[in-house]
Amino acid sequence: MKDVADIVIVGSGASGAAAAWRLSRDCALRIVCLEQGGRADPAAYPSTRTDWELERAGAFSSNPAVRLSAADYPIDDSASPISIANYNGFGGSTILYSAHFPRFHPSDFRTRSLDGVGEDWPLAYEDLQPWFGENERMMGVAGLVGDTANPDYETLLPPVPLGEAGRAMARAFNTLGWHWWPSYAAINTHRHGNRGVCVNIGPCNTGCAQGAKASVDVTYWPAAQRQGVEVHTGCRVREITLDARGLANGVVYFDAQGREQRLDARVVVLACSGIGTPRLLLNSKSSTFPEGLLNDHGLVGRNLMLHPLAYTEGVFEDNLRSSFGPHGACMLSQQFYETSRERDFVRGYTMQVLRGAPPAETAVSGYFMRQVPLGSDHHRRFAQLYNHTVGIAVISEDLPERDNRVELDFEHCDSSGMPGVKVFYRLGENTKRMLKHGIDMSKEVFAAAGAKVVSSFGPVRHTGWHLMGTTRMGDDPATSVVNRHGQAHAVKNLFIVDSSIFVTSGAVNPVATAQALTLMASDWIARNLDALLNDRAGATHNVIPPAMMEAQ
């Protein structure tokens, strides 16, 4: 008997979860989500144990090459100065992310018009504004209304406390007359969505056993599943198939027992990340798309953007209890976010103030940096560092470059025999100048704070968390893969809703913007379901029927 769904969603992470919730909200359809990883048990998260730091170098590493889970696939990033981080499992990378949650700026959607670089998006910040708000209500975002750099927030949970370290850095920014603001964080600072409240223990990046961090397994997915969405874990999708008219008609996948299965579907929605989505498309070859599905113009996998990051660390004389609290959600400065003629680069970066390292990391990194020796003086020198350090991460805007790309790697396959990926990426000269400037400005902040800078470098290799641009959106099928709704130009019932459709990268964590895009696209799909589900979506490439033209 055929297995048939109305809509299949591939990927259960930030965007897949948001799509499942919105698509199932107003209609009684069979919606199935296929996720290649498994479900994590919050009761077994490393943060429930005293040795939690060790798990960051094992089963809960953000680097699949370290984690070596059967759900992961090989990623060869030897041709990139930045290694790729992701997590394959129910909830996707939100299980391990820091929950730093700012929006893109209005200028991020108009970089070509404003600064002559990148490309303009086919939509504006104003188009996404209501979806930003809806997503923040679903996820639960802490912050402070009134930020001059981000004036459009209407309501937020109370901000995550700055702590003594944050207050010391805030005074430094004030001394310099530079912008700063408490971080926007998808973390409960009071009860929201029937989830617990943050208790400030710190190990957010190994999963939040408290449920205070807004990973989508505890935000969108409970609501989506109550609305009838099915989630099948341990199911790796190998390819998307087409019918004789050139429409997507389902997926072929390996189930949890490794058996090949087929799921027929009338609408296919991809949410596999900026690496996973092009991998699946490139592996879905046919006589119509011999170079990979939607790759008729050679764009799938191209224009990869990663947010190169620089890091500077300062040490304070006083014990500031700096390791307490969510590591990546203290405060930010967007003093250098927008283009300025006074600088030798265009666009800009966010300075993200990070809390201090936990104890084991302090000891290990201190040893390798020759600050904490072994032997009789170990504890005294350790005490001079632990809870005395603060970091500044410079999150630089990454401009799209065609040769920065993802390709299939047929020499290294996953546990199902599907090709892995090879990443080709290099830093542009504009980015190099931006990182240098960010390091110099970070040193000025630490000097104003009275801290001693003990480390500064960039790019940091193990920071490839933000994967964007590899199936970008646009109005022209010759220069983009999908339109403003995430609808593939060449296959009208195939949609992409993750950060691979980004046109530019901004200079902040992309999750909030990716989910807002997903909600907007899913709302459009829901309003056009009659045409999509009844095969009136266009039988040949680049043909949009009149009903959809009116909706666009």
Short mmCIF file of C-alpha atoms in Angstrom, two decimals, residues 161-174 180 316 320-321 330-331 353 355 449:
data_model
loop_
_atom_site.label_atom_id
_atom_site.label_comp_id
_atom_site.label_asym_id
_atom_site.label_seq_id
_atom_site.Cartn_x
_atom_site.Cartn_y
_atom_site.Cartn_z
CA PRO A 161 20.65 39.49 33.81
CA LEU A 162 23.94 41.08 32.79
CA GLY A 163 25.74 39.97 35.94
CA GLU A 164 28.82 41.65 37.34
CA ALA A 165 30.84 40.99 34.19
CA GLY A 166 28.15 42.44 31.94
CA ARG A 167 27.88 45.56 34.07
CA ALA A 168 31.65 46.04 33.91
CA MET A 169 31.55 45.81 30.12
CA ALA A 170 28.53 48.12 29.92
CA ARG A 171 30.47 50.78 31.82
CA ALA A 172 33.31 50.39 29.31
CA PHE A 173 30.99 50.88 26.33
CA ASN A 174 29.49 53.90 28.05
CA TRP A 180 25.42 48.38 23.74
CA PHE A 316 39.88 41.33 35.10
CA LEU A 320 33.18 38.93 38.41
CA ARG A 321 31.49 35.50 38.58
CA CYS A 330 25.07 38.57 27.88
CA MET A 331 25.08 41.73 25.78
CA VAL A 353 29.97 39.92 24.73
CA ARG A 355 30.54 35.20 29.62
CA ALA A 449 37.07 48.27 31.22
#
